[in-house]
Amino acid sequence: MSTTLTDGPAAGVVGTRMLRREDPALLSGEARFVHDLVVPGALHLVLVRSPYAHARVISVDLSAALASPGVVAAFSGAELAGEWGSPMPCAWPVTADMQSPSHLPVAVDEVCYVGDAVAAVVAASQAEAQDAAAAVAVAYEELPAAVDLEDAASDRVLAHSALTSNRAYTWELVPDAAAVERAFADAAVTVRERYVQQRLIPAAMEPRGVCVVPQPFGGEYVVYSATQIPHILRTMLGITAGVPEERIRVVAPSVGGGFGSKLDVYAEELLCLALARRLRKPVRWSEERSEAAQATIHGRGQVQEIELAADTEGRVAAVRVRLLADMGAYLQLVTPGVPLLGAFLYHGVYDVPAYAFTCTGVFTNKTPTDAYRGAGRPEATYAIERAIDALARKVGVDPQEVRRRNFIQADKFPYSSPAGLVFDSGNYEAALDAALELIGYEELREAQARRRGEGATRQLGVGISSYVEMCGLAPSRVLASLNYVAGGWEAATVRMLPTGKAQVVTGASPHGQGHVTSWSMIVADKLGVSPEDVEVLHSDTAVSPLGLDTYGSRSLSVGGTAIALAADRLIDKARLLAAHRLEVAPEDLSLSAGQFSVRGSPSSAIGLGTLAFEAFTAHDLPEGMEPNLEASATYDPTNFTFPFGTHVAVVEVDTETGKVDLVRYAAVDDCGNQINPLIVDGQVHGGIVQGVAQALFEEAVYDGEGNLLTTTFTDYLVPAASELPSFSLGRTVTPSPSNPMGVKGIGEAGTIAATPAVVNAVVDALSHLGVEEMAMPVTPERVWRSIGASASGTGGGR
Amino acid sequence: MIPASFEYRRAGSVEQALGWLSEDPDSTKLLAGGHSLLPLMKLRLATPGVLVDVGRVPGLSYVRDAGDHVAVGALTRHRDVEISDVARAHVPLLAHVAGQVGDPQVRHRGTIGGSIAHGDPASDLPAAVLALDGVLVIDGPRGRREVGAGDFFRGFLETALAPDEMLTEIRVRKAPGGWAFQKFNRRAQDWAIVGVAAVVNGGARVALVNMGATTVRARGTEEALAAGAGIAEAAARAPEGLEPPSDLQGSAEYRRHLATVLVRRALEEATAAGG
């Protein structure tokens, strides 16, 4: 595939920077989120949560709560235990011997993290439910808590008294162990690094919310949830709450972000359903911000050890990785699989012959972890991109040059990776060149040398990160090989309405991505209608019965492809009808801007709008043709897609205070063909900020007893615009050969690339002072201590 | 994030507010901009039985030239202090610091009286008022009294205000000389990890943010300067005798170090600006 250095061609509306159709409603406050839904008579659920990281529940006294004003009901975990058809679901048993402690929505006799629910209170208002929840008296017997990940891995303290080890599983990807051993034995240079991926709190703008409305007759329930996965949720709710699946309708109204945190099945969703069933009333729950910090999954949480075997020129012969992954207290929907999504990418964009990866999942007495924007791939990219910089320092070669020497070359695609994937297309050097040009790399190096020479207080650092990710989750057969219990397809229906408007039904479930805009652009070009005349229906299992929802940069390359295929099928049918009406053979017709015309006789033509009406009235259809123009497609991708790019961060570090200022940032991303470059820009912007946030600001901090200390935005530092420079964005376009539109996905790229770029820049700013280690987040105090430690010769940051 | 239930009363005058306050001073709180009190109530760290809203009491929002000093009404919003011509002309430090508090939303709601009365050592304005040798005017059932800033801040969230009293005016001496404010934080909207307000006018007054249980003066630095020491030498004594907190944003050791750097920078800046 060839690479071009522009946004790509724009024949119709696809490829243009059309403003998002979603935004007027979102910006004006017209959009309705779960908490905004007015449901008369709804009861409010509030949970009593464990203040201990690990404890036995001796007793739960609900009497004071039940006597509290407005209270309708209150339950202990034991009283609710009969509601559950099965424990909370984990859909990804990565190994046959994986351990998974039983996980109920409300704990019965043992709580395993601060925030684990122990009782449920239902009242007429949220305020009354909160007051009553504070009156529930729970007697605990505190147990030792496994808090630190590496300590937990030693089994010194067990996170669950029912388990004999904290080890959930060990998963290996070692295609050729002997080759790896040989490469390290022969290596002139080795690099061995240890990195900590701190825990992150997803902090979506909208916290979670659920409202379950029982229908008056027939035992049916409408579940409104702030979720990314209405379809998966419906199935899982049915199984876990013991309600037949067809009696549950899940609706995701406007959803204010997720970043993976709403790719889950949560206790509160199950509780609202079970309590609505038990109390025969609508039951709702709205998460509070501090509650979200401990009751919604965390991201990351790994200790990584990465080794490179290389020659003196910096050419890498082998990569060997050992991970400890913090599962938290329980396995949520895809918790154990998150490290596996990175397992194939620890050699990054480099052509490395020998590869070995091992991961052990470990239980701790902390909030469960699960997928968080990038899920496994940011962790992998961080490790290899930091290690490549370490190698560059060791062999004394510029970091951009070391990358060049190791890149998978453009003529090697499709590239069979050492981890067993086939990378679809790529041109890594083109993206690197464009990024260095955009940032003015040579001038920056000169400026850096000047400041070093002057001994300036504010030192300059430049950090590079070249990345590749696997997106478009996922080919169902590959998921089977990884023991995931569902497929990776997506479904769509496209129909023409009698008035010539188009309607799209998708199984993808947007929560900020701009799907309505993108899908209407695709269909507009296919059918020759205006994007405004395309209605997109989504996120309601009654409207789109089939779907696997939105995560893993899959919506466009999988869901969008299904839409494009359905539109093509609709056109195939319309062509037959057009041929019938124009009395020509179908193959004599060409389609342009929604008009079928006879080749060589352009005055003989008929529009799709007219055909839609003809198909609707069905007065004169060809023999055997069904009425209406409608077609469906379910697309199962044949391969992942592999977006890539290079980001460059420029920081200034105040060597007296340790303060790091990100002063410039350039990103060149290649996500194949773009439907809407403006939406791509938005995804890259947000992704960069989230990546920078991990590098410099955010960390879920626990104390030694397992108390979460960062439960407000005063302590959990989500950066704002004031902490960031303007980003310089560029793009190369290398279409994917794996799907008809040549698209790849862009939802996670910024997050994946930015974190190592920024930390590499900080180390680069200080390397002349002897600083090589830098833990995340790079706080001013850490930087100050690193400089001091290096100056006094004790080495290493803290 | 829902506070415990409370009774809400809106006062139309200082006298009415003081009357309600005197009924049950220990469980009654005055509400002005609400930017310190309401978060505490939402986290249920504060559970007052009665809230007396003084936000609409007339006549308490002003910045006046009062001869040798500038008088600021307790209900003056940070933004109004920031853009006041009188403040900018005569106490530019105060105007500047008011523009550094929190973020624009906070500055348009929060009041100088609320910030001072809250007595948070991490707040910026108490340090500015201390550096400017301010006087706090207090009204209460026993009449009006004036307390110097040095005597006003007593401990963590503890001031010279009795539970039945109300801060009504802040007076700061005109400071025509050099001044500087150094605020060190990780995000623009955050409280300072350490902050320094310095006024250099013949002598020097240096007040520190977040270096103890209250806003404090850097006595070691001030003494050194008075004894003729250079800026760097004086700044090195900034943390002398102080016990800064350790928290998620920085250890006490790091804060001591920051104080030396920031005091030096503040003194250099204030001196260069005409001190």
Coordinates of N, CA and C in Angstrom, one line a residue, chain A residues 555-630:
Chain A
S555 N -15.1 0.5 16.0 CA -16.3 0.9 15.5 C -16.3 1.1 14.0
L556 N -15.3 1.8 13.5 CA -15.2 2.2 12.1 C -14.8 0.9 11.3
S557 N -13.7 0.3 11.6 CA -13.1 -0.7 10.8 C -14.0 -2.0 10.8
V558 N -14.8 -2.2 11.9 CA -15.7 -3.4 11.9 C -17.1 -2.9 11.7
G559 N -17.6 -2.0 12.5 CA -19.0 -1.6 12.4 C -19.2 -0.8 11.2
G560 N -18.3 0.1 10.9 CA -18.4 1.0 9.7 C -18.4 0.1 8.4
T561 N -17.5 -0.9 8.4 CA -17.5 -1.8 7.3 C -18.8 -2.5 7.1
A562 N -19.4 -3.0 8.2 CA -20.7 -3.6 8.1 C -21.7 -2.7 7.4
I563 N -21.7 -1.4 7.8 CA -22.6 -0.4 7.2 C -22.3 -0.2 5.7
A564 N -21.1 -0.1 5.4 CA -20.7 0.0 4.0 C -21.2 -1.2 3.2
L565 N -21.0 -2.4 3.7 CA -21.4 -3.6 3.0 C -22.9 -3.7 2.9
A566 N -23.6 -3.3 3.9 CA -25.1 -3.3 3.9 C -25.5 -2.3 2.8
A567 N -24.9 -1.1 2.8 CA -25.3 -0.1 1.8 C -25.0 -0.6 0.4
D568 N -23.9 -1.4 0.2 CA -23.6 -1.9 -1.1 C -24.7 -3.0 -1.5
R569 N -25.1 -3.7 -0.5 CA -26.2 -4.7 -0.8 C -27.5 -4.0 -1.2
L570 N -27.8 -2.9 -0.5 CA -29.0 -2.2 -0.8 C -28.9 -1.7 -2.3
I571 N -27.7 -1.2 -2.6 CA -27.5 -0.7 -4.0 C -27.6 -1.8 -5.0
D572 N -27.1 -3.0 -4.7 CA -27.3 -4.2 -5.6 C -28.8 -4.4 -5.9
K573 N -29.6 -4.3 -4.8 CA -31.0 -4.6 -5.0 C -31.6 -3.4 -5.8
A574 N -31.2 -2.2 -5.5 CA -31.8 -1.1 -6.2 C -31.4 -1.1 -7.7
R575 N -30.2 -1.7 -8.0 CA -29.8 -1.8 -9.4 C -30.7 -2.7 -10.1
L576 N -31.1 -3.8 -9.5 CA -32.1 -4.7 -10.2 C -33.4 -4.0 -10.4
L577 N -33.8 -3.2 -9.4 CA -35.1 -2.5 -9.6 C -35.0 -1.4 -10.7
A578 N -33.9 -0.7 -10.7 CA -33.6 0.3 -11.7 C -33.6 -0.3 -13.1
A579 N -32.9 -1.5 -13.2 CA -32.9 -2.1 -14.5 C -34.3 -2.5 -15.0
H580 N -35.1 -3.0 -14.0 CA -36.4 -3.3 -14.4 C -37.2 -2.1 -14.8
R581 N -37.1 -1.0 -14.2 CA -37.8 0.2 -14.5 C -37.3 0.8 -15.9
L582 N -36.0 0.8 -16.1 CA -35.5 1.4 -17.3 C -35.4 0.4 -18.4
E583 N -35.7 -0.9 -18.1 CA -35.8 -1.9 -19.2 C -34.4 -2.1 -19.8
V584 N -33.4 -2.2 -19.0 CA -32.0 -2.5 -19.5 C -31.5 -3.6 -18.6
A585 N -30.3 -4.1 -18.9 CA -29.7 -5.1 -18.1 C -29.0 -4.4 -16.9
P586 N -29.0 -5.0 -15.7 CA -28.3 -4.3 -14.6 C -26.9 -3.9 -14.8
E587 N -26.2 -4.7 -15.6 CA -24.8 -4.4 -15.8 C -24.6 -3.2 -16.7
D588 N -25.7 -2.7 -17.4 CA -25.6 -1.5 -18.2 C -25.8 -0.3 -17.4
L589 N -26.0 -0.4 -16.1 CA -26.3 0.8 -15.3 C -25.0 1.2 -14.5
S590 N -24.8 2.5 -14.5 CA -23.8 3.0 -13.6 C -24.5 3.9 -12.5
L591 N -23.9 4.0 -11.3 CA -24.4 4.7 -10.2 C -23.5 5.9 -9.9
S592 N -24.1 7.1 -9.9 CA -23.4 8.3 -9.5 C -24.3 9.2 -8.8
A593 N -23.8 9.7 -7.6 CA -24.6 10.7 -6.9 C -26.1 10.3 -6.7
G594 N -26.3 9.0 -6.5 CA -27.6 8.5 -6.2 C -28.5 8.3 -7.4
Q595 N -27.9 8.4 -8.6 CA -28.7 8.2 -9.9 C -28.1 7.0 -10.6
F596 N -29.0 6.1 -11.0 CA -28.6 5.0 -11.9 C -28.9 5.6 -13.3
S597 N -27.9 5.5 -14.1 CA -28.1 5.9 -15.5 C -27.5 4.8 -16.5
V598 N -28.1 4.8 -17.6 CA -27.7 3.8 -18.6 C -26.4 4.3 -19.3
R599 N -25.5 3.4 -19.3 CA -24.2 3.7 -19.9 C -24.4 4.1 -21.4
G600 N -23.9 5.2 -21.8 CA -24.0 5.6 -23.2 C -25.3 6.3 -23.5
S601 N -26.2 6.3 -22.5 CA -27.5 7.0 -22.7 C -27.9 7.7 -21.4
P602 N -27.1 8.7 -21.0 CA -27.2 9.3 -19.7 C -28.6 9.9 -19.4
S603 N -29.4 10.2 -20.4 CA -30.7 10.8 -20.2 C -31.7 9.8 -19.6
S604 N -31.3 8.5 -19.8 CA -32.2 7.5 -19.3 C -31.7 7.1 -17.9
A605 N -32.3 7.7 -16.8 CA -31.8 7.5 -15.5 C -33.0 7.5 -14.5
I606 N -32.6 6.9 -13.3 CA -33.6 6.9 -12.2 C -32.9 7.0 -10.9
G607 N -33.4 7.8 -10.0 CA -32.7 8.1 -8.7 C -33.1 7.1 -7.6
L608 N -32.2 6.9 -6.7 CA -32.4 6.0 -5.6 C -33.7 6.4 -4.8
G609 N -33.9 7.7 -4.7 CA -35.1 8.2 -3.9 C -36.4 7.7 -4.6
T610 N -36.4 7.8 -5.9 CA -37.6 7.3 -6.7 C -37.7 5.8 -6.5
L611 N -36.6 5.1 -6.6 CA -36.6 3.6 -6.4 C -37.1 3.2 -5.1
A612 N -36.7 4.0 -4.0 CA -37.1 3.7 -2.7 C -38.6 3.8 -2.6
F613 N -39.2 4.8 -3.2 CA -40.7 4.9 -3.1 C -41.3 3.8 -3.9
E614 N -40.7 3.4 -5.1 CA -41.2 2.3 -5.9 C -41.2 1.0 -5.1
A615 N -40.1 0.8 -4.4 CA -39.9 -0.4 -3.6 C -40.8 -0.4 -2.4
F616 N -41.2 0.8 -2.0 CA -42.1 0.9 -0.8 C -43.5 0.6 -1.3
T617 N -44.0 1.2 -2.4 CA -45.3 0.9 -2.8 C -45.4 -0.6 -3.4
A618 N -44.3 -1.0 -3.9 CA -44.3 -2.4 -4.4 C -45.3 -2.7 -5.5
H619 N -45.7 -1.7 -6.2 CA -46.7 -1.9 -7.2 C -46.1 -2.6 -8.5
D620 N -44.8 -2.3 -8.7 CA -44.3 -2.9 -9.9 C -42.8 -3.3 -9.7
L621 N -42.7 -4.5 -9.1 CA -41.3 -5.0 -8.7 C -41.0 -6.1 -9.7
P622 N -39.8 -6.4 -9.9 CA -39.4 -7.5 -10.7 C -39.9 -8.8 -10.0
E623 N -40.1 -9.8 -10.8 CA -40.6 -11.1 -10.3 C -39.7 -11.6 -9.1
G624 N -40.3 -11.8 -8.0 CA -39.6 -12.4 -6.9 C -38.9 -11.4 -6.0
M625 N -38.9 -10.1 -6.3 CA -38.2 -9.1 -5.5 C -39.1 -8.7 -4.3
E626 N -38.5 -8.7 -3.1 CA -39.3 -8.3 -1.9 C -39.4 -6.8 -1.9
P627 N -40.5 -6.3 -1.3 CA -40.7 -4.8 -1.2 C -39.5 -4.2 -0.4
N628 N -39.4 -2.9 -0.5 CA -38.5 -2.0 0.3 C -37.0 -2.2 -0.1
L629 N -36.3 -1.1 0.0 CA -34.9 -1.1 -0.2 C -34.2 -1.2 1.2
E630 N -33.8 -2.4 1.6 CA -33.2 -2.6 2.9 C -32.2 -3.7 2.8

